Short mmCIF file of C-alpha atoms in Angstrom, two decimals:
data_model
loop_
_atom_site.label_atom_id
_atom_site.label_comp_id
_atom_site.label_asym_id
_atom_site.label_seq_id
_atom_site.Cartn_x
_atom_site.Cartn_y
_atom_site.Cartn_z
CA MET A 1 56.34 177.41 86.96
CA ALA A 2 59.49 179.30 86.01
CA LYS A 3 59.16 181.85 83.24
CA ARG A 4 61.09 180.99 80.09
CA PRO A 5 63.62 183.46 78.75
CA THR A 6 62.27 185.64 75.94
CA THR A 7 65.50 187.21 74.71
CA THR A 8 66.56 186.69 71.12
CA ALA A 9 70.14 185.89 72.11
CA PRO A 10 71.30 182.38 71.10
CA PHE A 11 71.19 179.56 73.60
CA ARG A 12 73.93 176.98 74.14
CA CYS A 13 74.05 173.53 75.73
CA THR A 14 76.54 173.39 78.60
CA GLU A 15 77.01 169.68 77.98
CA CYS A 16 77.93 169.46 74.29
CA GLY A 17 77.93 173.06 72.99
CA TRP A 18 74.86 172.70 70.74
CA THR A 19 73.26 176.09 69.94
CA THR A 20 69.71 177.10 69.14
CA ALA A 21 67.90 180.38 68.49
CA LYS A 22 65.31 179.80 71.23
CA TRP A 23 65.22 178.19 74.62
CA VAL A 24 64.32 174.51 74.85
CA GLY A 25 64.19 172.23 77.84
CA ARG A 26 66.09 169.38 76.20
CA CYS A 27 69.25 169.57 74.11
CA GLY A 28 68.68 168.50 70.53
CA GLU A 29 72.17 166.99 70.24
CA CYS A 30 73.00 165.13 73.47
CA GLN A 31 69.36 164.80 74.65
CA GLN A 32 70.17 166.07 78.14
CA TRP A 33 67.52 167.93 80.12
CA GLY A 34 68.11 171.36 81.68
CA THR A 35 71.47 172.01 80.04
CA VAL A 36 70.42 174.70 77.52
CA VAL A 37 71.23 178.17 78.89
CA GLU A 38 71.42 181.63 77.42
CA ALA A 39 74.75 182.30 75.74
CA ALA A 40 76.57 185.59 75.89
CA GLU A 41 75.75 187.97 73.02
CA GLN A 42 78.39 188.61 70.42
CA THR A 43 79.48 192.29 70.53
CA GLY A 44 81.75 192.20 67.51
CA ILE A 45 84.64 193.59 69.57
CA VAL A 46 87.78 191.50 69.31
CA ARG A 47 89.89 191.57 72.47
CA THR A 48 93.48 190.43 72.55
CA LEU A 49 95.19 188.98 75.60
CA ALA A 50 98.51 190.60 76.45
CA PRO A 51 101.30 188.05 76.94
CA ALA A 52 102.62 187.73 80.49
CA THR A 53 106.21 187.01 81.41
CA PRO A 54 106.34 183.67 83.26
CA SER A 55 108.22 183.35 86.51
CA ALA A 56 111.30 181.18 86.86
CA GLU A 57 109.21 178.31 88.29
CA ARG A 58 106.65 178.49 85.45
CA ALA A 59 109.05 179.05 82.56
CA ALA A 60 109.06 176.42 79.82
CA GLN A 61 111.95 173.97 79.92
CA PRO A 62 113.07 170.92 77.96
CA ILE A 63 111.25 167.77 78.96
CA THR A 64 114.57 166.00 79.52
CA ARG A 65 115.32 168.38 82.41
CA VAL A 66 112.07 167.66 84.21
CA SER A 67 112.58 165.33 87.16
CA ALA A 68 110.12 162.49 87.52
CA SER A 69 110.95 162.30 91.24
CA ASP A 70 108.76 165.38 91.81
CA ALA A 71 105.68 163.13 91.65
CA PRO A 72 106.39 160.08 93.85
CA ARG A 73 103.56 157.62 94.31
CA ARG A 74 102.11 156.96 97.73
CA THR A 75 100.37 153.73 98.53
CA THR A 76 96.84 153.81 99.88
CA GLY A 77 97.36 150.71 102.00
CA ILE A 78 94.91 148.69 99.85
CA GLY A 79 96.78 146.67 97.27
CA GLU A 80 93.83 146.13 94.93
CA PHE A 81 93.05 149.85 94.78
CA ASP A 82 96.73 150.65 94.22
CA ARG A 83 96.73 148.15 91.34
CA VAL A 84 93.95 150.07 89.59
CA LEU A 85 95.60 153.45 90.20
CA GLY A 86 98.87 152.23 88.71
CA GLY A 87 100.83 151.85 91.94
CA GLY A 88 99.33 154.41 94.31
CA LEU A 89 98.34 158.04 94.67
CA VAL A 90 100.23 160.69 92.73
CA PRO A 91 100.53 164.15 94.37
CA GLY A 92 98.01 166.54 92.84
CA ALA A 93 96.05 163.75 91.13
CA ALA A 94 92.29 164.18 90.72
CA ILE A 95 90.49 160.82 90.85
CA LEU A 96 86.82 160.33 89.98
CA LEU A 97 85.12 157.22 91.40
CA SER A 98 81.66 156.36 90.05
CA GLY A 99 79.28 153.49 90.65
CA GLU A 100 75.69 152.42 91.17
CA PRO A 101 73.90 153.52 94.35
CA GLY A 102 74.60 151.16 97.23
CA VAL A 103 77.47 149.33 95.54
CA GLY A 104 79.89 150.40 98.29
CA LYS A 105 81.71 153.52 97.07
CA SER A 106 81.59 155.29 100.43
CA THR A 107 82.61 152.14 102.28
CA LEU A 108 85.60 151.63 100.01
CA LEU A 109 86.76 155.25 100.32
CA LEU A 110 86.33 155.23 104.09
CA ASP A 111 88.57 152.16 104.17
CA VAL A 112 91.09 153.95 101.93
CA ALA A 113 90.97 156.97 104.25
CA ALA A 114 91.53 154.80 107.33
CA HIS A 115 94.52 153.00 105.81
CA SER A 116 96.07 156.29 104.70
CA ALA A 117 95.56 157.76 108.16
CA ALA A 118 97.11 154.68 109.77
CA SER A 119 100.20 155.14 107.60
CA GLY A 120 100.73 158.65 108.99
CA HIS A 121 98.97 160.73 106.31
CA ARG A 122 96.23 163.07 107.48
CA VAL A 123 92.96 162.61 105.57
CA LEU A 124 89.93 164.90 105.27
CA TYR A 125 86.70 163.07 104.39
CA ALA A 126 84.06 165.62 103.31
CA SER A 127 80.66 163.95 103.13
CA ALA A 128 77.89 165.99 101.56
CA GLU A 129 75.36 163.15 101.73
CA GLU A 130 75.73 161.93 105.32
CA SER A 131 76.22 163.52 108.71
CA VAL A 132 79.45 163.01 110.64
CA ALA A 133 77.54 160.80 113.09
CA GLN A 134 76.39 158.50 110.27
CA VAL A 135 79.91 158.24 108.90
CA ARG A 136 81.19 157.56 112.42
CA LEU A 137 78.75 154.66 112.82
CA ARG A 138 79.90 153.08 109.58
CA ALA A 139 83.52 153.60 110.52
CA SER A 140 82.92 151.83 113.84
CA ARG A 141 81.37 148.87 112.06
CA THR A 142 84.19 148.55 109.53
CA GLY A 143 87.04 149.36 111.91
CA ALA A 144 88.01 152.60 110.14
CA LEU A 145 88.68 154.75 113.21
CA HIS A 146 91.87 156.81 113.45
CA ASP A 147 92.84 160.14 114.97
CA GLU A 148 94.34 161.35 111.67
CA LEU A 149 91.05 160.86 109.84
CA TYR A 150 88.99 164.07 109.92
CA LEU A 151 85.29 164.20 109.02
CA ALA A 152 83.22 167.11 107.74
CA SER A 153 79.59 167.14 106.62
CA GLU A 154 79.33 170.08 104.22
CA THR A 155 77.56 170.86 100.96
CA ASP A 156 79.17 174.29 100.50
CA LEU A 157 82.39 174.29 98.51
CA ALA A 158 83.82 177.33 100.32
CA THR A 159 83.41 175.63 103.69
CA ILE A 160 85.10 172.48 102.41
CA LEU A 161 88.06 174.56 101.19
CA GLY A 162 88.15 176.28 104.58
CA ASN A 163 88.44 172.88 106.25
CA VAL A 164 91.28 172.04 103.87
CA ASP A 165 93.17 175.17 105.02
CA GLU A 166 92.48 174.31 108.66
CA VAL A 167 93.28 170.57 108.60
CA GLN A 168 96.08 170.61 105.98
CA PRO A 169 95.39 167.04 104.83
CA SER A 170 97.53 164.79 102.66
CA LEU A 171 94.41 163.31 101.03
CA LEU A 172 91.00 164.89 100.35
CA ILE A 173 87.88 162.81 99.69
CA VAL A 174 84.67 164.53 98.55
CA ASP A 175 81.48 162.45 98.58
CA SER A 176 79.92 163.43 96.23
CA VAL A 177 80.48 166.13 93.62
CA GLN A 178 76.79 166.21 92.64
CA THR A 179 75.73 167.27 96.15
CA VAL A 180 78.25 170.12 96.60
CA SER A 181 77.44 173.64 95.40
CA SER A 182 79.45 176.82 94.95
CA ALA A 183 78.19 180.31 95.71
CA MET A 184 80.24 181.60 92.78
CA HIS A 185 77.81 180.08 90.30
CA GLU A 186 74.05 180.02 89.99
CA GLY A 187 71.99 176.87 90.02
CA ALA A 188 71.22 174.10 92.48
CA ALA A 189 73.65 171.38 93.46
CA GLY A 190 73.88 168.75 90.75
CA HIS A 191 73.25 171.17 87.90
CA PRO A 192 75.82 170.74 85.10
CA SER A 193 77.21 174.22 85.64
CA GLN A 194 77.55 173.59 89.39
CA VAL A 195 79.21 170.22 88.87
CA ARG A 196 81.68 171.77 86.45
CA GLU A 197 82.46 174.65 88.82
CA VAL A 198 82.93 172.44 91.88
CA ALA A 199 85.10 169.93 90.02
CA SER A 200 87.24 172.66 88.44
CA THR A 201 87.85 174.32 91.81
CA LEU A 202 88.77 171.04 93.53
CA ILE A 203 91.14 170.11 90.71
CA ARG A 204 92.77 173.53 90.81
CA VAL A 205 93.33 173.16 94.56
CA ALA A 206 94.77 169.70 93.99
CA LYS A 207 97.27 170.94 91.41
CA ASP A 208 98.31 174.04 93.38
CA ARG A 209 98.87 172.17 96.66
CA GLY A 210 100.02 168.79 95.32
CA LEU A 211 97.06 167.30 97.18
CA PRO A 212 95.49 164.06 95.89
CA VAL A 213 91.72 164.44 95.63
CA ILE A 214 89.23 161.59 95.28
CA ILE A 215 85.80 162.70 94.04
CA VAL A 216 82.72 160.49 94.12
CA GLY A 217 80.42 160.82 91.12
CA HIS A 218 76.86 159.63 90.64
CA VAL A 219 75.77 157.60 87.63
CA THR A 220 72.66 157.82 85.46
CA LYS A 221 70.17 155.00 84.95
CA ASP A 222 72.15 153.72 81.96
CA GLY A 223 75.35 153.50 84.03
CA SER A 224 77.22 156.53 82.62
CA ILE A 225 78.67 159.23 84.88
CA ALA A 226 76.13 161.94 85.65
CA GLY A 227 76.90 165.59 84.94
CA PRO A 228 78.72 167.27 82.06
CA ARG A 229 81.06 165.16 79.98
CA ILE A 230 83.83 167.66 80.67
CA LEU A 231 84.00 166.26 84.20
CA GLU A 232 85.71 163.13 82.89
CA HIS A 233 88.11 165.23 80.81
CA LEU A 234 89.15 167.39 83.77
CA VAL A 235 90.16 164.61 86.16
CA ASP A 236 93.31 162.50 85.85
CA VAL A 237 91.82 159.11 86.73
CA VAL A 238 88.29 157.77 86.18
CA CYS A 239 87.44 154.60 88.10
CA HIS A 240 84.17 152.67 88.04
CA PHE A 241 83.04 150.59 91.00
CA GLU A 242 80.70 147.81 89.94
CA GLY A 243 79.10 144.73 91.36
CA ASP A 244 75.95 142.63 91.48
CA ARG A 245 73.55 143.11 94.38
CA GLN A 246 73.09 139.33 94.49
CA SER A 247 76.84 138.78 94.96
CA SER A 248 79.38 140.14 97.43
CA LEU A 249 82.05 140.45 94.74
CA ARG A 250 82.98 143.98 93.64
CA PHE A 251 85.27 145.19 90.84
CA VAL A 252 87.06 148.52 90.44
CA ARG A 253 88.04 149.30 86.85
CA ALA A 254 90.11 152.20 85.54
CA LEU A 255 88.38 153.79 82.53
CA LYS A 256 90.99 156.56 82.27
CA ASN A 257 94.38 156.87 83.91
CA ARG A 258 97.04 159.45 83.07
CA PHE A 259 99.52 157.79 85.43
CA GLY A 260 99.09 154.10 84.68
CA PRO A 261 97.36 151.40 82.65
CA THR A 262 93.62 151.32 82.06
CA ASP A 263 93.29 147.54 81.86
CA GLU A 264 93.78 146.74 85.55
CA VAL A 265 90.95 145.44 87.73
CA GLY A 266 90.75 145.40 91.51
CA CYS A 267 88.67 142.71 93.25
CA PHE A 268 86.90 143.24 96.58
CA ASP A 269 84.52 141.28 98.75
CA MET A 270 81.67 143.18 100.45
CA THR A 271 80.92 141.74 103.87
CA GLY A 272 78.98 142.83 106.94
CA ASP A 273 82.20 144.14 108.47
CA GLY A 274 83.09 146.30 105.49
CA ILE A 275 84.94 145.68 102.27
CA GLN A 276 87.91 143.36 101.95
CA GLU A 277 90.36 143.11 99.09
CA VAL A 278 90.60 139.78 97.28
CA ALA A 279 94.12 139.28 96.01
CA ASP A 280 93.35 135.86 94.47
CA PRO A 281 89.66 135.57 93.48
CA SER A 282 90.14 132.28 91.62
CA ALA A 283 88.26 130.17 94.17
CA LEU A 284 85.18 132.40 93.92
CA PHE A 285 84.37 131.33 90.35
CA LEU A 286 85.03 127.60 90.58
CA GLY A 287 82.83 124.79 91.78
CA HIS A 288 83.99 122.39 94.44
CA GLY A 289 84.36 118.64 94.24
CA ASP A 290 84.82 116.32 91.29
CA PRO A 291 83.75 117.38 87.78
CA VAL A 292 80.19 116.54 86.78
CA ALA A 293 78.50 116.35 83.40
CA GLY A 294 77.81 119.72 81.85
CA THR A 295 80.65 121.70 83.44
CA CYS A 296 83.79 123.18 81.92
CA VAL A 297 86.37 125.70 83.16
CA THR A 298 87.64 128.56 81.03
CA ILE A 299 90.26 131.22 81.76
CA ALA A 300 88.75 134.69 81.36
CA MET A 301 90.61 138.00 81.37
CA GLU A 302 89.51 140.83 83.66
CA GLY A 303 91.86 143.60 82.58
CA ARG A 304 95.36 142.14 83.01
CA ARG A 305 94.17 139.52 85.47
CA ALA A 306 93.43 135.96 84.38
CA LEU A 307 90.50 134.40 86.24
CA PRO A 308 89.30 130.79 86.01
CA VAL A 309 85.53 130.65 85.60
CA GLU A 310 83.40 127.53 85.64
CA VAL A 311 80.66 127.36 83.01
CA GLN A 312 77.73 125.08 83.80
CA ALA A 313 75.15 123.76 81.34
CA LEU A 314 71.99 121.73 81.80
CA THR A 315 69.95 120.25 78.96
CA ILE A 316 66.49 118.67 79.23
CA LYS A 317 64.74 116.98 76.34
CA THR A 318 61.44 118.64 75.50
CA SER A 319 58.64 118.31 72.98
CA ALA A 320 57.78 122.01 73.01
CA PRO A 321 58.01 123.73 69.61
CA ASN A 322 60.20 126.49 71.07
CA PRO A 323 62.75 125.06 73.51
CA ARG A 324 63.87 127.31 76.34
CA ARG A 325 67.22 129.09 76.29
CA ILE A 326 67.92 130.45 79.78
CA VAL A 327 71.33 132.05 80.46
CA ASN A 328 72.93 133.70 83.47
CA GLY A 329 76.33 135.40 83.38
CA VAL A 330 76.77 135.01 79.61
CA GLU A 331 75.26 136.74 76.60
CA ALA A 332 72.12 135.07 75.27
CA SER A 333 73.01 135.88 71.66
CA ARG A 334 76.45 134.32 72.12
CA VAL A 335 74.97 131.13 73.55
CA ALA A 336 72.45 130.93 70.69
CA MET A 337 75.29 131.15 68.17
CA VAL A 338 77.29 128.45 69.99
CA LEU A 339 74.26 126.14 70.01
CA ALA A 340 73.78 126.66 66.26
CA VAL A 341 77.44 125.87 65.58
CA LEU A 342 77.25 122.78 67.78
CA GLU A 343 74.29 121.33 65.92
CA ARG A 344 75.37 122.31 62.42
CA ARG A 345 79.14 121.70 62.58
CA ALA A 346 79.60 119.14 65.38
CA GLY A 347 76.36 117.19 65.09
CA VAL A 348 75.30 117.76 68.71
CA VAL A 349 71.49 117.96 68.51
CA VAL A 350 70.13 120.61 70.89
CA SER A 351 67.08 121.80 68.95
CA ASP A 352 64.87 119.42 70.95
CA HIS A 353 66.37 120.32 74.36
CA ASP A 354 65.81 123.08 76.86
CA VAL A 355 69.26 124.57 77.48
CA TYR A 356 70.32 126.36 80.65
CA VAL A 357 73.79 127.97 80.82
CA SER A 358 75.21 129.75 83.85
CA THR A 359 78.49 130.82 85.45
CA VAL A 360 79.63 130.19 89.02
CA GLY A 361 80.04 133.07 91.45
CA GLY A 362 77.97 135.64 89.59
CA VAL A 363 80.78 136.62 87.22
CA ARG A 364 79.77 137.80 83.75
CA LEU A 365 81.56 136.50 80.66
CA VAL A 366 81.43 138.86 77.70
CA GLU A 367 84.54 137.89 75.75
CA PRO A 368 84.43 135.32 72.92
CA ALA A 369 87.18 133.26 74.57
CA ALA A 370 84.46 131.48 76.56
CA ASP A 371 82.76 130.08 73.43
CA LEU A 372 84.65 126.79 73.55
CA ALA A 373 83.92 126.24 77.24
CA ILE A 374 80.20 126.86 76.63
CA ALA A 375 80.22 124.42 73.72
CA VAL A 376 82.04 121.75 75.74
CA ALA A 377 79.69 122.17 78.70
CA VAL A 378 76.57 121.88 76.51
CA ALA A 379 77.94 118.91 74.56
CA ASN A 380 78.84 117.08 77.77
CA ALA A 381 75.41 117.88 79.22
CA VAL A 382 73.75 116.28 76.19
CA SER A 383 75.97 113.18 76.31
CA GLU A 384 75.94 113.11 80.14
CA THR A 385 79.70 112.77 80.36
CA ALA A 386 82.14 114.70 82.52
CA LEU A 387 85.52 116.12 81.58
CA ALA A 388 88.64 114.78 83.20
CA LYS A 389 89.67 116.66 86.31
CA GLY A 390 92.17 119.45 85.65
CA THR A 391 90.90 120.30 82.15
CA ALA A 392 90.16 123.82 80.88
CA ALA A 393 88.96 125.08 77.49
CA ILE A 394 89.84 128.40 75.85
CA GLY A 395 88.82 129.47 72.37
CA GLU A 396 86.50 131.42 70.13
CA LEU A 397 84.07 129.62 67.84
CA SER A 398 83.41 130.86 64.33
CA LEU A 399 80.26 130.17 62.35
CA ALA A 400 82.30 127.82 60.17
CA GLY A 401 83.01 125.62 63.18
CA GLU A 402 86.61 126.74 63.60
CA VAL A 403 88.19 127.16 67.02
CA ARG A 404 90.25 130.31 66.84
CA PRO A 405 93.02 131.51 69.16
CA VAL A 406 92.32 134.33 71.60
CA MET A 407 94.29 137.28 72.95
CA GLN A 408 96.71 136.86 75.87
CA ALA A 409 96.68 133.09 75.44
CA ALA A 410 100.06 132.62 77.13
CA GLN A 411 98.91 134.42 80.27
CA ARG A 412 95.74 132.34 80.39
CA ARG A 413 97.74 129.11 80.15
CA ALA A 414 100.16 130.28 82.85
CA GLU A 415 97.24 130.94 85.20
CA ALA A 416 95.78 127.52 84.39
CA GLU A 417 99.08 125.85 85.25
CA ARG A 418 99.35 127.80 88.50
CA LEU A 419 95.92 126.53 89.55
CA GLY A 420 96.78 122.93 88.76
CA TYR A 421 95.15 122.47 85.36
CA ARG A 422 97.28 120.06 83.37
CA THR A 423 95.16 119.95 80.19
CA VAL A 424 94.25 123.11 78.30
CA VAL A 425 92.11 122.60 75.21
CA ASP A 426 92.45 125.51 72.80
CA ALA A 427 93.42 126.47 69.27
CA GLY A 428 96.89 127.34 68.06
CA SER A 429 98.68 125.96 71.11
CA LYS A 430 100.85 123.56 69.08
CA ASN A 431 103.41 126.30 68.55
CA LEU A 432 103.82 126.66 72.32
CA ARG A 433 104.13 122.97 73.16
CA GLY A 434 106.54 122.44 75.99
CA ALA A 435 106.90 126.14 76.72
CA LEU A 436 105.14 125.82 80.09
CA GLY A 437 106.73 122.71 81.52
CA ASP A 438 104.38 119.81 82.22
CA LEU A 439 101.27 121.69 81.08
CA SER A 440 99.58 119.57 78.42
CA LEU A 441 98.46 121.57 75.37
CA HIS A 442 95.97 120.32 72.82
CA ALA A 443 95.01 121.99 69.55
CA VAL A 444 91.37 121.58 68.56
CA ARG A 445 90.08 120.82 65.06
CA PRO A 446 86.46 121.39 64.07
CA GLY A 447 84.52 118.14 63.94
CA ARG A 448 83.00 116.86 60.71
CA ARG A 449 79.28 117.15 60.25
CA ARG A 450 77.34 114.09 61.36
CA GLU A 451 73.90 112.93 60.44
CA SER A 452 73.13 111.43 63.84
CA SER A 453 74.07 112.10 67.45
CA SER A 454 76.36 109.02 67.53
CA ARG A 455 80.04 109.74 66.90
CA PRO A 456 82.47 107.28 65.28
CA ASP A 457 85.57 106.54 67.31
CA ASP A 458 87.90 108.10 64.73
CA GLU A 459 86.00 111.41 64.42
CA PRO A 460 87.38 114.44 66.30
CA GLY A 461 85.01 116.17 68.65
CA PHE A 462 84.60 117.15 72.26
#
């Protein structure tokens, strides 16, 4: 067991800067383990830094004289990844890609490296987790072989930088930052101080050489990026690669992007032959065949992309005192609220039914715009009726029974029209009647409360 420091000097957390008079194993502020280290003692001597005369290249200049052509974008050869990056790779950009273990980060980056090499740009892929033979086997399986793609299996930062000097690549990929260590700093690989040192050195090399660098980062059990928080501040772009193990669909989201938008999403399909980009994932989230009772299509937004998602509901009458509420792909609390609004405001009795709600394709709906589709699907499941073909529902339900408009409604309707939906049921669409050609728009009014499950012919409802 390591001996604890006994000095009276203050201790500081390398993660958040929290200080304490004695050493502790866990930070009292950010609750991280192993980040409290001995801080340098205060000597009371104030040192001043002498100003240095900048060279002509480093001298300050008006922003209007700076040419934007000095940072041209370069495509990676994968359209979905370029979409997330804002159009491609920027020279000197530092990109951090995180994701759950086994989601396909290395497979995606090997595909990016192969496409970049095929376009005439030399790529250095430094793998600190796999041997070159293991990477070669995966590259053979996915068809990512090219003479301009160089492999190195190194955990020492100095050796990786030596390979950069030798190969002179146009793109550097380091997999991963938590497994690389620097001899210039104490601690094992993965320690916060080591992660910060390795990332800082790689970013400095990227800026000095104009070399795009893609760094793979591990995640903790709660899904956040492992290591010091400063890692996310240092890099230019933070991307998160996510997906469900039960589904082949994968998403890449930009959480931070200094060169483009942060609301773009790239879609990929993980197959046995590697990872393939999905330019139009609409068919993945829709059922096939004629509509059946208990189904309704809504238009969800994934970043700037509008995706049609089919919501399915099944209700079974039960005599149990606590009916089941089983959901998949939607929030259970949201479904419970929709069921309460249905019974209280629309008169659809579901308190004596087991209710099952799910989405098609494994997609997860978290936005309130799916409330109306869930309500329509449940109501049709109770009445055992099916919607007309080519009908979609978009809207948020309030506790008062109101159907409220949602954000980016025009884009959702445009996507519905492109996919052949001629009837869009939503709120507030009367003001846009006729704006989208032959797309039929219907505004929804909350139904009046009913005492029984039967509905008069003149009463609005679903």
